[in-house]
Every structure is written in C-alpha cells, then in structure tokens.
Amino acid sequence: MTDALDQATVAAYLAGRFGDPYLYEPECASTQALLLGADLPEGAVAVTDHQTAGRGRHGRRWEAPPRTAILVSVLLRPPRERRAPELSLVAGVAVADAVDRATGLTSQIKWPNDVMLNRRKVAGALAELAGDAVVLGVGLNVNQTRAELPADASTEPASLRTVTGEEHDRAAILGDLLLRLESCYDAWCEHGLDPLYPELGARNFLHGRRVSVNGVSGTAGAIHRDGRLELLTDEHTTVTVESGEIAYER
Ligand code: BTN
C-alpha cells in the first residue's frame, strides 16, 4: 500500500465533482483555513497529512500524528433555503457509509456530528460558515494505534485500525468518502434531510440512551427531519434540541 494522499495518488479514486480542484499540503495549520474565504468553485477539496492547528467543535483541537488519518475539507455553496447545521448530519451519513465499506462493520451516527464504530468515535465533522459558503471538514481516524489516539478526548476515540486490527488504504477511503458526500449533499440540496432520514434513524447511536444536553437530562429519541434530536426528559416532557454538547451514558 503506498498510503499517500497527494493528487497523483488520489486521482485514481476521484470520480465526481468533489475533489475538483484538489488542494494537497503535506502539512498545514488546518484544511478548514485553506478553504475559508477562498475564491474556488463548490467541490474544491483541501487535504493534508498533518495539521498543526486542527480544529474540532466547541473550540477544541483535532489532532492526529502525520499520515495516520483522513483530514479533509470541502467547499460548499448550499442553496439559501437549506440550514447549514444539518450538514454535519449529511457528512455523518456519508462518512458512516464509507467506514462500513472499508471495514465490513456497521457504524453509527452520534448526533450531531460524530461517527461511532464499536461505541467509540472514529470521525467528526465540522461545518464553518464563510458568507454564503460553508466549509465542511471531516477528520477520520484511520491508521492510528491505540497509543496515538488522543487520551483526553470527550468521547472515547478509536481508529479503523484499532477496531479491525488492520491498516487501511487512506486514498481509497478518501475517494469513496468524497463520492458518498457528493451524493448525500446533492440529495440534501434538493430535498433536505428527507432522503437521508431512514439512514439517520437506522444509525442513531443515542436512541434510547440516557443523555444530558444544555442542562436537560432524559432519554434520547429520534433525529427529526429538521435535524433536531428528540429528548424525553426526566419530567416526562418531550423536547427537541437544535445543538449543544451531549453527555451520554455508555
Ligand atoms: C469534531 O470536533 O468532532 C469535528 C472535528 C473536525 C476535524 C476536521 S479535520 C479536517 C478539518 N480541518 C480542521 O481543522 N478540522 C476539520
């Protein structure tokens, strides 16, 4: 396995609009920063082998040793009527599909933006707005060993390698992920979350789990068609949550 993510290697796996143009840096601060405010067409992709200031949600850092992970951002110009926060669920479906194909296992989506394999987080998505554009970043842990995963992560992390015991071809997974993302994104642009709704339901990691979010505790229910998470509170009322940091029981 060559295991490189430069354009010459990944070109063999790029079959759609996403990845045209394909910007590759061996190292950069953050792939998000390469695309935020860039005068590039929708589908432009930035990829690196190492981020020195990788960004996670809630102001956290996103870290991975060089050449172990997929660190990718895509420039999107969604229609005005779509709600950009839903894009982390769109990414979740695409990444979960790519993870399943790479591993032969069934991954889940932990609302609103994590992909879980064997109850551990293997990927996260981050959508950042820049005017009318959105930069959607995905970090997917592929070949890290257990010792290379962050020890202080808020959700217990894993990589495809720690779950399957095998190393995986990052270029092939990246190509597949970009194709899946393009198809999920196109469906969302046209119809919103409706076409992705069955898969979001089937992969809903939090469903039935005890959670607390924004100071409210209860049992998580369905992900609604508008992307909100349903919560049956301890006071027996049903509320829907638009965003927030979820704490959950395993
Ligand atoms: C999360 O907190 O779960 C979201 C993590 C998103 C990380 C990716 S890695 C590629 C892109 N560049 C960044 O700096 N962040 C995103």
Coordinates of C-alpha atoms and ligand atoms in Angstrom, one line a residue:
M1 CA 0.0 0.0 0.0
T2 CA 1.5 3.4 -1.0
D3 CA -0.6 5.3 1.5
A4 CA -0.2 8.8 0.1
L5 CA -2.9 11.4 -0.3
D6 CA -1.2 13.6 -2.9
Q7 CA -3.2 14.4 -6.0
A8 CA -1.4 11.9 -8.2
T9 CA -2.3 9.0 -5.9
V10 CA -5.8 10.1 -5.0
A11 CA -6.8 11.0 -8.7
A12 CA -7.4 7.3 -9.4
Y13 CA -10.2 7.4 -6.8
L14 CA -11.8 10.7 -7.7
A15 CA -14.8 10.2 -9.9
G16 CA -17.1 13.2 -9.2
R17 CA -17.3 17.0 -8.7
F18 CA -15.9 16.8 -5.2
G19 CA -12.1 16.9 -5.5
D20 CA -12.0 19.3 -8.4
P21 CA -9.8 21.2 -7.7
Y22 CA -7.9 19.1 -5.2
L23 CA -5.5 21.0 -2.9
Y24 CA -3.0 18.9 -1.1
E25 CA -0.5 20.2 1.5
P26 CA 1.9 17.7 3.3
E27 CA 1.4 19.9 6.4
C28 CA -0.8 22.9 7.2
A29 CA -2.4 24.6 10.2
S30 CA -6.0 23.4 9.3
T31 CA -7.6 22.3 6.0
Q32 CA -10.5 24.5 7.0
A33 CA -8.3 27.6 6.8
L34 CA -7.2 26.6 3.3
L35 CA -10.8 27.0 2.0
L36 CA -12.4 29.6 4.2
G37 CA -12.9 32.7 2.1
A38 CA -11.2 31.0 -0.9
D39 CA -12.4 32.1 -4.4
L40 CA -12.9 28.5 -5.6
P41 CA -15.8 26.5 -7.0
E42 CA -18.1 24.3 -5.0
G43 CA -16.5 20.9 -4.6
A44 CA -13.0 22.2 -4.0
V45 CA -11.3 20.0 -1.5
A46 CA -8.3 20.5 0.8
V47 CA -6.4 17.6 2.2
T48 CA -3.3 17.3 4.3
D49 CA -1.2 14.6 6.0
H50 CA -0.7 16.7 9.1
Q51 CA -2.5 19.6 10.8
T52 CA -0.6 21.8 13.3
A53 CA -3.8 23.6 14.5
G54 CA -6.6 21.2 13.5
R55 CA -10.0 22.5 14.7
G56 CA -12.7 20.5 16.4
R57 CA -16.2 21.5 17.5
H58 CA -16.7 23.7 20.6
G59 CA -13.2 25.3 20.1
R60 CA -11.4 22.0 20.7
R61 CA -8.3 20.9 18.9
W62 CA -8.4 17.9 16.4
E63 CA -5.1 16.0 16.5
A64 CA -3.6 13.1 14.6
P65 CA 0.0 12.0 14.0
P66 CA 1.3 12.6 10.5
R67 CA 0.0 10.2 7.8
T68 CA -2.4 8.3 10.1
A69 CA -5.8 10.0 9.4
I70 CA -8.0 11.5 6.7
L71 CA -8.1 15.2 7.2
V72 CA -10.3 16.8 4.5
S73 CA -12.4 19.9 4.0
V74 CA -14.9 20.6 1.2
L75 CA -16.1 24.0 0.0
L76 CA -19.9 24.1 -0.4
R77 CA -22.3 26.7 -1.7
P78 CA -25.6 25.4 -0.5
P79 CA -29.0 26.8 -1.6
R80 CA -30.3 29.6 0.7
E81 CA -33.3 27.5 1.9
R82 CA -31.1 24.8 3.5
R83 CA -30.0 25.0 7.1
A84 CA -26.1 24.7 7.2
P85 CA -26.0 23.0 10.7
E86 CA -27.7 20.0 9.0
L87 CA -24.5 19.5 7.0
S88 CA -22.8 17.7 9.9
L89 CA -25.6 15.0 9.7
V90 CA -25.2 14.9 5.9
A91 CA -21.5 14.3 6.4
G92 CA -22.3 11.7 9.1
V93 CA -24.3 9.6 6.7
A94 CA -21.6 9.8 4.0
V95 CA -18.7 9.0 6.4
A96 CA -20.6 6.2 8.1
D97 CA -21.3 4.6 4.6
A98 CA -17.6 4.9 3.7
V99 CA -16.5 3.4 7.1
D100 CA -18.8 0.5 6.6
R101 CA -17.5 -0.3 3.2
A102 CA -13.9 0.0 4.4
T103 CA -14.4 -2.2 7.5
G104 CA -17.3 -4.5 6.7
L105 CA -18.8 -3.4 10.0
T106 CA -21.8 -1.2 10.8
S107 CA -21.0 2.3 12.1
Q108 CA -23.4 4.7 13.8
I109 CA -24.0 8.4 13.9
K110 CA -23.9 10.1 17.3
W111 CA -25.9 13.3 16.9
P112 CA -25.0 15.8 15.8
N113 CA -21.6 15.1 14.1
D114 CA -19.8 12.0 15.3
V115 CA -19.3 8.6 13.6
M116 CA -19.0 5.7 16.0
L117 CA -17.6 2.3 15.5
N118 CA -17.9 -0.3 18.3
R119 CA -19.2 2.5 20.6
R120 CA -16.1 4.7 20.0
K121 CA -15.7 7.8 18.0
V122 CA -13.8 7.3 14.7
A123 CA -14.8 10.5 12.9
G124 CA -16.1 14.0 13.4
A125 CA -17.5 16.7 11.1
L126 CA -17.3 20.5 11.5
A127 CA -19.3 23.0 9.3
E128 CA -18.0 26.6 9.3
L129 CA -19.7 29.4 7.5
A130 CA -17.9 32.0 5.3
G131 CA -20.5 34.3 3.8
D132 CA -22.7 32.2 1.5
A133 CA -20.2 29.4 1.5
V134 CA -19.8 26.6 4.0
V135 CA -16.5 24.7 4.6
L136 CA -17.3 21.2 5.8
G137 CA -14.4 19.4 7.4
V138 CA -14.1 15.8 8.3
G139 CA -11.5 14.1 10.4
L140 CA -11.5 10.3 10.2
N141 CA -9.1 8.2 12.3
V142 CA -7.8 5.5 10.0
N143 CA -4.4 4.0 11.0
Q144 CA -3.6 5.4 14.4
T145 CA -2.5 2.9 17.0
R146 CA -4.3 2.9 20.4
A147 CA -1.4 4.9 21.9
E148 CA -1.6 7.5 19.1
L149 CA -5.3 8.4 19.8
P150 CA -6.0 11.5 22.0
A151 CA -6.0 10.5 25.7
D152 CA -8.2 13.4 26.7
A153 CA -11.0 13.2 24.1
S154 CA -14.5 13.9 25.4
T155 CA -15.9 10.9 23.5
E156 CA -13.7 7.7 23.7
P157 CA -11.8 7.6 20.4
A158 CA -10.9 4.7 18.1
S159 CA -9.4 4.3 14.6
L160 CA -10.4 1.9 11.9
R161 CA -7.2 0.1 12.7
T162 CA -7.8 -0.2 16.4
V163 CA -11.2 -1.7 15.7
T164 CA -10.4 -4.0 12.8
G165 CA -6.7 -4.8 13.7
E166 CA -5.7 -3.9 10.1
E167 CA -4.2 -0.9 8.3
H168 CA -6.4 0.7 5.7
D169 CA -5.7 2.5 2.4
R170 CA -6.5 6.2 3.1
A171 CA -6.6 7.2 -0.5
A172 CA -9.2 4.6 -1.4
I173 CA -11.3 5.5 1.6
L174 CA -11.0 9.3 0.8
G175 CA -12.1 8.8 -2.8
D176 CA -15.1 6.7 -1.6
L177 CA -16.0 9.3 1.1
L178 CA -15.9 12.2 -1.3
L179 CA -18.2 10.3 -3.8
R180 CA -20.7 9.4 -0.9
L181 CA -20.5 13.0 0.4
E182 CA -21.3 14.4 -3.0
S183 CA -24.3 12.2 -3.5
C184 CA -25.7 12.8 0.1
Y185 CA -25.1 16.6 -0.4
D186 CA -26.8 16.7 -3.8
A187 CA -29.8 14.9 -2.3
W188 CA -29.9 17.3 0.7
C189 CA -29.7 20.3 -1.6
E190 CA -32.7 19.1 -3.5
H191 CA -34.9 17.7 -0.7
G192 CA -33.4 18.5 2.7
L193 CA -32.8 15.7 5.2
D194 CA -35.8 13.6 3.9
P195 CA -33.8 11.3 1.7
L196 CA -31.3 10.7 4.4
Y197 CA -33.9 10.3 7.2
P198 CA -34.2 6.4 7.1
E199 CA -30.4 6.1 7.4
L200 CA -30.2 8.6 10.2
G201 CA -32.8 6.7 12.1
A202 CA -31.1 3.3 11.5
R203 CA -27.7 4.7 12.6
N204 CA -28.9 6.8 15.5
F205 CA -26.3 5.9 18.2
L206 CA -28.0 7.9 21.0
H207 CA -31.5 6.4 20.5
G208 CA -32.7 5.1 23.9
R209 CA -29.6 6.2 25.7
R210 CA -29.6 8.4 28.8
V211 CA -28.2 11.8 27.8
S212 CA -27.9 15.4 29.1
V213 CA -27.6 18.4 26.9
N214 CA -27.9 22.1 27.6
G215 CA -28.8 21.3 31.3
V216 CA -31.7 18.9 30.4
S217 CA -31.4 15.2 31.2
G218 CA -33.5 12.4 29.7
T219 CA -33.6 9.7 27.2
A220 CA -32.7 10.4 23.6
G221 CA -35.2 9.6 20.9
A222 CA -35.3 10.1 17.1
I223 CA -33.5 12.5 14.9
H224 CA -36.2 14.6 13.3
R225 CA -36.5 15.5 9.7
D226 CA -35.2 19.0 10.5
G227 CA -32.1 17.6 12.1
R228 CA -33.2 18.2 15.8
L229 CA -32.8 15.5 18.4
E230 CA -35.8 14.4 20.4
L231 CA -35.4 14.1 24.1
L232 CA -37.9 12.6 26.6
T233 CA -37.0 14.5 29.7
D234 CA -37.0 13.1 33.3
E235 CA -40.0 15.3 33.8
H236 CA -41.8 13.3 31.1
T237 CA -42.0 16.1 28.6
T238 CA -40.7 15.8 25.0
V239 CA -38.3 18.5 23.8
T240 CA -36.2 18.8 20.7
V241 CA -32.6 20.0 20.8
E242 CA -31.1 22.0 17.9
S243 CA -27.5 22.0 19.0
G244 CA -25.3 21.5 22.1
E245 CA -22.8 19.2 23.6
I246 CA -24.2 15.9 24.5
A247 CA -23.1 13.9 27.6
Y248 CA -24.3 10.3 27.4
E249 CA -24.2 7.0 29.4
R250 CA -22.4 4.2 27.5
Ligands
BTN1 C1 -15.2 17.3 15.9 O1 -15.0 18.1 16.8 O2 -15.6 16.2 16.1 C2 -15.0 17.8 14.5 C3 -13.6 17.5 14.0 C4 -13.4 18.0 12.6 C5 -11.9 17.8 12.2 C6 -11.6 18.1 10.8 S1 -10.0 17.5 10.3 C7 -10.2 18.3 8.8 C8 -10.8 19.7 9.1 N1 -9.8 20.6 9.4 C9 -9.9 21.0 10.7 O3 -9.1 21.8 11.3 N2 -10.9 20.4 11.3 C10 -11.6 19.6 10.4

